[in-house]
Amino acid sequence: MPIGLVIHGGAGDVKADERAARLEAVRAAAQAAWTPLQQGRSALDAVELAVRSMESNPLLNAGYGGALNRDGVVELDAMIMDGRTAHIGAVAAVHRIEHPVALARHIMEHTPHHLLVGDGAERFAAEQGFALVDPVDLIAPRRRQLPTVAQDTSGDTVGAVALDSQGNVAVAVSTGGIDGKLPGRVGDSPIAGAGGYAENDLGAASATGVGEGIMRSLLTFRAVQALQDSGSAQAAAQQALDIFVRRFDGVGGLILIDRQGGIGIVHNTPFMPVAYVVGEQIVAQIAGQGMVGHP
Ligand code: GLY
């Protein structure tokens, strides 16, 4: 059985002096997930491990270092979806959770619900033994220097998709959303079919970009369904992105993996840091910057 992994660190613009560090961030996330996947761990474990790694990186818009809302608070959304069961766990508008993706998985596995938000999500987390952090501790120093007025609207969410040795696919997504967003605004990331989607018969996809357009277009559902009649994962991803851009004025990108381990990576932003595996080798690239193709 083939296994596979693709990770992105968010579609948007990447400042020249941050490119090396963003490449390192996606490479480290891929490394955190790839070895366990090779050792037989599940796709679900792999995508959670990858996203946890990115949530800890202050350069990326997820977990510690997430974007600030209009009140100057980091407000986080995340989701995970298991292609084997088609179950979902998601969390939105939380301020005190260091790893929202872990809480999303806990919601999926330990409640009859799919999405918990805000105060209720945090109360559930505390009851279940998650540490609640001081919201100030989620603000990375670089974020304090940025104005909190819709300064960067790229929604550079992070995400991962994987295929494991049992033929199961999964997706995980995590984000701080959009800089300067209204408190309480929730984007695509915790919404199944928008920010992420996984279905074992077809594949799994993770989206990044401006959430409102991704929600309207159901970008990842569209990409996964396109695997039914596209010649390749890359063609399916491109087909979904084309509709997203043309019909929904979309800005962003997505990664896709199919049942055979074929991958698609597309975006219409200047850059999107990605990492994926070819053979045994992790390849990390800033997609858009001299990218020469992938399987
Ligand atoms: N794609 C992240 C967001 O718009 O919230």
mmCIF file of C-alpha atoms and ligand atoms in Angstrom:
data_model
loop_
_atom_site.group_PDB
_atom_site.id
_atom_site.type_symbol
_atom_site.label_atom_id
_atom_site.label_comp_id
_atom_site.label_asym_id
_atom_site.label_seq_id
_atom_site.Cartn_x
_atom_site.Cartn_y
_atom_site.Cartn_z
ATOM 1 C CA MET A 1 0.000 0.000 0.000
ATOM 2 C CA PRO A 2 1.418 3.443 -0.855
ATOM 3 C CA ILE A 3 1.553 6.060 1.886
ATOM 4 C CA GLY A 4 1.714 9.796 1.331
ATOM 5 C CA LEU A 5 1.817 13.160 2.999
ATOM 6 C CA VAL A 6 1.424 16.793 1.904
ATOM 7 C CA ILE A 7 1.662 19.844 4.148
ATOM 8 C CA HIS A 8 1.166 23.547 3.540
ATOM 9 C CA GLY A 9 2.123 26.533 5.640
ATOM 10 C CA GLY A 10 -0.513 28.878 4.181
ATOM 11 C CA ALA A 11 -1.161 30.620 0.888
ATOM 12 C CA GLY A 12 -0.315 34.299 0.740
ATOM 13 C CA ASP A 13 2.682 36.475 0.213
ATOM 14 C CA VAL A 14 5.964 35.474 1.823
ATOM 15 C CA LYS A 15 8.454 38.188 2.727
ATOM 16 C CA ALA A 16 11.875 37.478 1.258
ATOM 17 C CA ASP A 17 13.538 37.444 4.676
ATOM 18 C CA GLU A 18 11.041 34.852 5.979
ATOM 19 C CA ARG A 19 11.236 32.324 3.153
ATOM 20 C CA ALA A 20 13.966 30.151 4.617
ATOM 21 C CA ALA A 21 12.241 29.985 7.997
ATOM 22 C CA ARG A 22 8.872 29.120 6.431
ATOM 23 C CA LEU A 23 10.501 26.382 4.388
ATOM 24 C CA GLU A 24 12.065 25.030 7.554
ATOM 25 C CA ALA A 25 8.670 25.167 9.292
ATOM 26 C CA VAL A 26 6.936 22.995 6.689
ATOM 27 C CA ARG A 27 9.912 20.657 6.460
ATOM 28 C CA ALA A 28 9.874 20.170 10.248
ATOM 29 C CA ALA A 29 6.105 19.535 10.179
ATOM 30 C CA ALA A 30 6.532 16.951 7.424
ATOM 31 C CA GLN A 31 9.340 15.282 9.356
ATOM 32 C CA ALA A 32 7.197 15.134 12.516
ATOM 33 C CA ALA A 33 4.503 13.276 10.592
ATOM 34 C CA TRP A 34 6.439 11.213 8.068
ATOM 35 C CA THR A 35 8.466 8.959 10.367
ATOM 36 C CA PRO A 36 5.389 7.861 12.356
ATOM 37 C CA LEU A 37 3.479 7.318 9.097
ATOM 38 C CA GLN A 38 6.306 5.127 7.810
ATOM 39 C CA GLN A 39 6.224 3.189 11.068
ATOM 40 C CA GLY A 40 2.559 2.345 10.526
ATOM 41 C CA ARG A 41 0.806 5.125 12.439
ATOM 42 C CA SER A 42 -2.510 6.321 11.038
ATOM 43 C CA ALA A 43 -3.165 9.162 8.607
ATOM 44 C CA LEU A 44 -5.112 10.790 11.429
ATOM 45 C CA ASP A 45 -2.060 10.721 13.719
ATOM 46 C CA ALA A 46 0.140 12.026 10.911
ATOM 47 C CA VAL A 47 -1.984 15.065 10.077
ATOM 48 C CA GLU A 48 -2.396 15.926 13.743
ATOM 49 C CA LEU A 49 1.358 15.695 14.341
ATOM 50 C CA ALA A 50 2.113 17.868 11.315
ATOM 51 C CA VAL A 51 -0.376 20.538 12.291
ATOM 52 C CA ARG A 52 0.703 20.514 15.945
ATOM 53 C CA SER A 53 4.220 21.230 14.752
ATOM 54 C CA MET A 54 3.020 24.220 12.739
ATOM 55 C CA GLU A 55 0.825 25.458 15.613
ATOM 56 C CA SER A 56 3.992 25.775 17.694
ATOM 57 C CA ASN A 57 5.791 27.881 15.099
ATOM 58 C CA PRO A 58 5.353 31.632 15.719
ATOM 59 C CA LEU A 59 5.886 32.398 12.044
ATOM 60 C CA LEU A 60 2.771 30.547 10.951
ATOM 61 C CA ASN A 61 -0.826 31.640 11.365
ATOM 62 C CA ALA A 62 -2.001 28.886 13.716
ATOM 63 C CA GLY A 63 -1.793 28.274 17.462
ATOM 64 C CA TYR A 64 1.022 30.331 18.992
ATOM 65 C CA GLY A 65 1.593 33.192 16.574
ATOM 66 C CA GLY A 66 -1.900 33.166 15.089
ATOM 67 C CA ALA A 67 -3.376 36.359 13.657
ATOM 68 C CA LEU A 68 -4.894 38.929 16.022
ATOM 69 C CA ASN A 69 -8.540 39.914 15.796
ATOM 70 C CA ARG A 70 -9.711 43.544 16.004
ATOM 71 C CA ASP A 71 -9.399 43.407 19.807
ATOM 72 C CA GLY A 72 -5.775 42.258 19.583
ATOM 73 C CA VAL A 73 -6.609 38.706 20.677
ATOM 74 C CA VAL A 74 -5.515 35.461 19.008
ATOM 75 C CA GLU A 75 -8.757 33.663 18.107
ATOM 76 C CA LEU A 76 -8.247 30.179 16.738
ATOM 77 C CA ASP A 77 -10.154 27.684 14.585
ATOM 78 C CA ALA A 78 -9.193 24.107 13.662
ATOM 79 C CA MET A 79 -10.596 20.865 12.327
ATOM 80 C CA ILE A 80 -9.668 17.273 11.688
ATOM 81 C CA MET A 81 -11.511 14.759 9.513
ATOM 82 C CA ASP A 82 -11.096 11.011 9.343
ATOM 83 C CA GLY A 83 -11.690 9.660 5.830
ATOM 84 C CA ARG A 84 -12.297 6.156 7.199
ATOM 85 C CA THR A 85 -15.350 7.090 9.275
ATOM 86 C CA ALA A 86 -16.160 10.476 7.672
ATOM 87 C CA HIS A 87 -16.230 11.839 11.222
ATOM 88 C CA ILE A 88 -15.171 15.388 11.999
ATOM 89 C CA GLY A 89 -13.899 17.250 15.033
ATOM 90 C CA ALA A 90 -13.688 21.026 14.970
ATOM 91 C CA VAL A 91 -13.228 23.984 17.251
ATOM 92 C CA ALA A 92 -13.761 27.693 16.592
ATOM 93 C CA ALA A 93 -13.109 31.068 18.205
ATOM 94 C CA VAL A 94 -10.997 29.780 21.089
ATOM 95 C CA HIS A 95 -8.472 32.000 22.897
ATOM 96 C CA ARG A 96 -6.874 29.715 25.462
ATOM 97 C CA ILE A 97 -5.941 26.562 23.575
ATOM 98 C CA GLU A 98 -2.336 25.983 22.539
ATOM 99 C CA HIS A 99 -3.129 23.144 20.127
ATOM 100 C CA PRO A 100 -6.638 23.570 18.716
ATOM 101 C CA VAL A 101 -6.106 20.600 16.386
ATOM 102 C CA ALA A 102 -5.662 18.301 19.385
ATOM 103 C CA LEU A 103 -8.879 19.613 20.922
ATOM 104 C CA ALA A 104 -10.651 19.130 17.570
ATOM 105 C CA ARG A 105 -9.566 15.495 17.533
ATOM 106 C CA HIS A 106 -10.670 15.033 21.128
ATOM 107 C CA ILE A 107 -14.113 16.434 20.251
ATOM 108 C CA MET A 108 -14.338 14.000 17.334
ATOM 109 C CA GLU A 109 -13.347 11.004 19.423
ATOM 110 C CA HIS A 110 -15.010 11.762 22.758
ATOM 111 C CA THR A 111 -18.273 13.593 22.051
ATOM 112 C CA PRO A 112 -21.295 13.012 19.814
ATOM 113 C CA HIS A 113 -20.669 16.505 18.351
ATOM 114 C CA HIS A 114 -18.518 17.780 15.521
ATOM 115 C CA LEU A 115 -17.939 21.467 16.328
ATOM 116 C CA LEU A 116 -17.564 23.305 19.641
ATOM 117 C CA VAL A 117 -16.981 27.054 19.822
ATOM 118 C CA GLY A 118 -15.689 29.726 22.190
ATOM 119 C CA ASP A 119 -16.344 29.441 25.877
ATOM 120 C CA GLY A 120 -18.082 26.069 25.600
ATOM 121 C CA ALA A 121 -15.125 24.597 23.749
ATOM 122 C CA GLU A 122 -12.725 25.901 26.380
ATOM 123 C CA ARG A 123 -14.849 24.585 29.241
ATOM 124 C CA PHE A 124 -14.933 21.180 27.568
ATOM 125 C CA ALA A 125 -11.161 21.323 27.085
ATOM 126 C CA ALA A 126 -10.561 22.099 30.756
ATOM 127 C CA GLU A 127 -12.911 19.292 31.858
ATOM 128 C CA GLN A 128 -10.975 16.891 29.657
ATOM 129 C CA GLY A 129 -7.599 17.881 31.102
ATOM 130 C CA PHE A 130 -6.337 20.281 28.436
ATOM 131 C CA ALA A 131 -4.300 23.135 29.892
ATOM 132 C CA LEU A 132 -5.906 26.544 29.334
ATOM 133 C CA VAL A 133 -3.231 29.110 28.544
ATOM 134 C CA ASP A 134 -3.299 32.840 29.158
ATOM 135 C CA PRO A 135 -4.461 34.338 25.816
ATOM 136 C CA VAL A 136 -1.511 36.743 25.954
ATOM 137 C CA ASP A 137 0.831 33.767 25.753
ATOM 138 C CA LEU A 138 -0.458 32.940 22.258
ATOM 139 C CA ILE A 139 0.667 36.315 20.892
ATOM 140 C CA ALA A 140 4.004 36.014 19.120
ATOM 141 C CA PRO A 141 6.298 39.063 19.334
ATOM 142 C CA ARG A 142 6.091 39.609 15.553
ATOM 143 C CA ARG A 143 2.295 39.912 15.757
ATOM 144 C CA ARG A 144 2.532 42.682 18.362
ATOM 145 C CA GLN A 145 4.377 44.783 15.809
ATOM 146 C CA LEU A 146 1.617 44.485 13.213
ATOM 147 C CA PRO A 147 -1.435 46.717 13.148
ATOM 148 C CA THR A 148 -4.615 44.784 13.916
ATOM 149 C CA VAL A 149 -6.608 46.175 11.022
ATOM 150 C CA ALA A 150 -7.215 43.675 8.259
ATOM 151 C CA GLN A 151 -3.569 44.072 7.362
ATOM 152 C CA ASP A 152 -3.075 40.665 5.892
ATOM 153 C CA THR A 153 -6.254 39.218 4.460
ATOM 154 C CA SER A 154 -4.694 36.134 2.959
ATOM 155 C CA GLY A 155 -5.916 33.783 5.713
ATOM 156 C CA ASP A 156 -2.675 31.837 5.615
ATOM 157 C CA THR A 157 -4.055 28.813 7.417
ATOM 158 C CA VAL A 158 -1.892 25.688 7.798
ATOM 159 C CA GLY A 159 -2.955 22.164 6.903
ATOM 160 C CA ALA A 160 -1.935 18.592 6.187
ATOM 161 C CA VAL A 161 -3.334 15.605 4.296
ATOM 162 C CA ALA A 162 -2.117 12.020 4.541
ATOM 163 C CA LEU A 163 -2.672 8.478 3.246
ATOM 164 C CA ASP A 164 -1.668 5.629 5.565
ATOM 165 C CA SER A 165 -0.669 2.007 5.053
ATOM 166 C CA GLN A 166 -4.255 0.861 5.729
ATOM 167 C CA GLY A 167 -5.540 2.988 2.843
ATOM 168 C CA ASN A 168 -7.091 5.595 5.128
ATOM 169 C CA VAL A 169 -6.911 9.321 4.378
ATOM 170 C CA ALA A 170 -7.239 12.250 6.785
ATOM 171 C CA VAL A 171 -6.972 16.028 6.862
ATOM 172 C CA ALA A 172 -6.168 18.543 9.605
ATOM 173 C CA VAL A 173 -6.407 22.338 9.416
ATOM 174 C CA SER A 174 -5.580 25.107 11.894
ATOM 175 C CA THR A 175 -5.703 28.885 11.713
ATOM 176 C CA GLY A 176 -5.811 32.245 13.410
ATOM 177 C CA GLY A 177 -7.997 33.412 10.532
ATOM 178 C CA ILE A 178 -7.586 36.874 9.110
ATOM 179 C CA ASP A 179 -5.704 39.760 10.739
ATOM 180 C CA GLY A 180 -8.020 42.327 12.247
ATOM 181 C CA LYS A 181 -11.107 40.150 11.828
ATOM 182 C CA LEU A 182 -14.207 40.956 13.821
ATOM 183 C CA PRO A 183 -14.226 39.092 17.140
ATOM 184 C CA GLY A 184 -16.360 35.997 16.663
ATOM 185 C CA ARG A 185 -15.722 35.764 12.925
ATOM 186 C CA VAL A 186 -15.209 32.139 11.895
ATOM 187 C CA GLY A 187 -13.809 31.250 8.504
ATOM 188 C CA ASP A 188 -13.642 28.090 6.447
ATOM 189 C CA SER A 189 -11.077 26.169 8.459
ATOM 190 C CA PRO A 190 -13.377 24.372 10.939
ATOM 191 C CA ILE A 191 -16.068 23.747 8.319
ATOM 192 C CA ALA A 192 -16.021 20.338 6.638
ATOM 193 C CA GLY A 193 -16.002 20.581 2.862
ATOM 194 C CA ALA A 194 -14.680 24.145 3.066
ATOM 195 C CA GLY A 195 -11.359 24.204 4.970
ATOM 196 C CA GLY A 196 -10.859 20.449 4.832
ATOM 197 C CA TYR A 197 -12.473 17.276 3.625
ATOM 198 C CA ALA A 198 -11.565 13.567 3.627
ATOM 199 C CA GLU A 199 -13.353 10.584 2.157
ATOM 200 C CA ASN A 200 -11.575 7.227 1.947
ATOM 201 C CA ASP A 201 -13.061 6.293 -1.437
ATOM 202 C CA LEU A 202 -11.515 9.382 -3.026
ATOM 203 C CA GLY A 203 -8.950 11.348 -1.025
ATOM 204 C CA ALA A 204 -8.391 14.310 1.279
ATOM 205 C CA ALA A 205 -7.886 18.057 0.784
ATOM 206 C CA SER A 206 -6.929 21.091 2.880
ATOM 207 C CA ALA A 207 -7.600 24.687 1.826
ATOM 208 C CA THR A 208 -5.934 27.970 2.695
ATOM 209 C CA GLY A 209 -6.839 31.516 1.782
ATOM 210 C CA VAL A 210 -9.676 33.924 2.351
ATOM 211 C CA GLY A 211 -12.225 31.860 4.226
ATOM 212 C CA GLU A 212 -15.422 33.501 3.062
ATOM 213 C CA GLY A 213 -14.855 32.459 -0.563
ATOM 214 C CA ILE A 214 -13.690 29.001 0.484
ATOM 215 C CA MET A 215 -16.886 28.522 2.499
ATOM 216 C CA ARG A 216 -19.117 29.615 -0.362
ATOM 217 C CA SER A 217 -17.382 27.407 -2.886
ATOM 218 C CA LEU A 218 -16.930 24.331 -0.621
ATOM 219 C CA LEU A 219 -13.458 24.215 -2.082
ATOM 220 C CA THR A 220 -12.136 21.013 -0.521
ATOM 221 C CA PHE A 221 -15.345 19.042 -1.085
ATOM 222 C CA ARG A 222 -15.210 20.154 -4.696
ATOM 223 C CA ALA A 223 -11.552 19.112 -5.049
ATOM 224 C CA VAL A 224 -12.098 15.674 -3.497
ATOM 225 C CA GLN A 225 -15.178 15.026 -5.662
ATOM 226 C CA ALA A 226 -13.216 16.113 -8.739
ATOM 227 C CA LEU A 227 -10.929 13.115 -8.167
ATOM 228 C CA GLN A 228 -13.745 10.944 -9.570
ATOM 229 C CA ASP A 229 -13.264 12.105 -13.119
ATOM 230 C CA SER A 230 -9.954 13.954 -13.234
ATOM 231 C CA GLY A 231 -6.908 12.212 -14.576
ATOM 232 C CA SER A 232 -4.767 13.099 -11.567
ATOM 233 C CA ALA A 233 -4.837 14.734 -8.152
ATOM 234 C CA GLN A 234 -3.108 17.760 -9.633
ATOM 235 C CA ALA A 235 -5.823 18.069 -12.311
ATOM 236 C CA ALA A 236 -8.596 17.702 -9.691
ATOM 237 C CA ALA A 237 -7.012 20.352 -7.477
ATOM 238 C CA GLN A 238 -6.632 22.696 -10.445
ATOM 239 C CA GLN A 239 -10.240 22.126 -11.529
ATOM 240 C CA ALA A 240 -11.512 23.047 -8.046
ATOM 241 C CA LEU A 241 -9.220 26.085 -7.806
ATOM 242 C CA ASP A 242 -10.305 27.335 -11.238
ATOM 243 C CA ILE A 243 -13.969 27.333 -10.170
ATOM 244 C CA PHE A 244 -13.040 28.930 -6.820
ATOM 245 C CA VAL A 245 -11.268 31.767 -8.616
ATOM 246 C CA ARG A 246 -13.660 32.227 -11.531
ATOM 247 C CA ARG A 247 -17.016 31.833 -9.835
ATOM 248 C CA PHE A 248 -16.263 32.886 -6.257
ATOM 249 C CA ASP A 249 -13.524 35.453 -6.759
ATOM 250 C CA GLY A 250 -11.422 33.229 -4.533
ATOM 251 C CA VAL A 251 -7.932 33.891 -3.212
ATOM 252 C CA GLY A 252 -5.973 30.990 -1.781
ATOM 253 C CA GLY A 253 -4.849 27.475 -2.488
ATOM 254 C CA LEU A 254 -5.220 23.841 -1.598
ATOM 255 C CA ILE A 255 -3.399 20.550 -1.244
ATOM 256 C CA LEU A 256 -4.928 17.224 -2.213
ATOM 257 C CA ILE A 257 -4.001 13.545 -1.875
ATOM 258 C CA ASP A 258 -5.742 10.628 -3.575
ATOM 259 C CA ARG A 259 -6.076 6.942 -2.668
ATOM 260 C CA GLN A 260 -2.962 6.033 -4.619
ATOM 261 C CA GLY A 261 -0.844 8.721 -2.973
ATOM 262 C CA GLY A 262 -1.013 11.073 -5.963
ATOM 263 C CA ILE A 263 -0.867 14.695 -4.871
ATOM 264 C CA GLY A 264 -2.082 18.084 -6.050
ATOM 265 C CA ILE A 265 -0.748 21.484 -5.001
ATOM 266 C CA VAL A 266 -2.359 24.662 -6.393
ATOM 267 C CA HIS A 267 -2.764 28.310 -5.391
ATOM 268 C CA ASN A 268 -3.422 31.686 -6.937
ATOM 269 C CA THR A 269 -1.487 33.666 -4.329
ATOM 270 C CA PRO A 270 2.137 34.633 -4.921
ATOM 271 C CA PHE A 271 3.435 31.892 -2.621
ATOM 272 C CA MET A 272 2.482 28.819 -0.628
ATOM 273 C CA PRO A 273 5.113 26.942 1.395
ATOM 274 C CA VAL A 274 4.568 23.195 0.975
ATOM 275 C CA ALA A 275 6.270 19.952 1.912
ATOM 276 C CA TYR A 276 5.607 16.500 0.480
ATOM 277 C CA VAL A 277 7.402 13.215 0.156
ATOM 278 C CA VAL A 278 8.872 11.703 -2.984
ATOM 279 C CA GLY A 279 10.172 8.190 -2.357
ATOM 280 C CA GLU A 280 11.754 8.550 1.050
ATOM 281 C CA GLN A 281 12.720 12.165 0.535
ATOM 282 C CA ILE A 282 10.912 15.143 2.078
ATOM 283 C CA VAL A 283 10.756 17.984 -0.436
ATOM 284 C CA ALA A 284 10.020 21.456 0.965
ATOM 285 C CA GLN A 285 9.315 24.281 -1.471
ATOM 286 C CA ILE A 286 7.806 27.712 -1.595
ATOM 287 C CA ALA A 287 5.280 26.866 -4.292
ATOM 288 C CA GLY A 288 5.238 29.630 -6.860
ATOM 289 C CA GLN A 289 8.910 30.364 -6.488
ATOM 290 C CA GLY A 290 10.575 28.388 -9.231
ATOM 291 C CA MET A 291 8.602 25.285 -8.370
ATOM 292 C CA VAL A 292 9.393 22.644 -10.921
ATOM 293 C CA GLY A 293 6.575 20.205 -10.386
ATOM 294 C CA HIS A 294 5.762 17.310 -8.154
ATOM 295 C CA PRO A 295 4.252 13.822 -8.520
HETATM 296 N N1 GLY B 1 -8.639 30.408 5.759
HETATM 297 C C1 GLY B 1 -8.673 30.925 7.047
HETATM 298 C C2 GLY B 1 -9.729 31.875 7.319
HETATM 299 O O1 GLY B 1 -10.174 32.572 6.427
HETATM 300 O O2 GLY B 1 -10.125 31.973 8.446
#
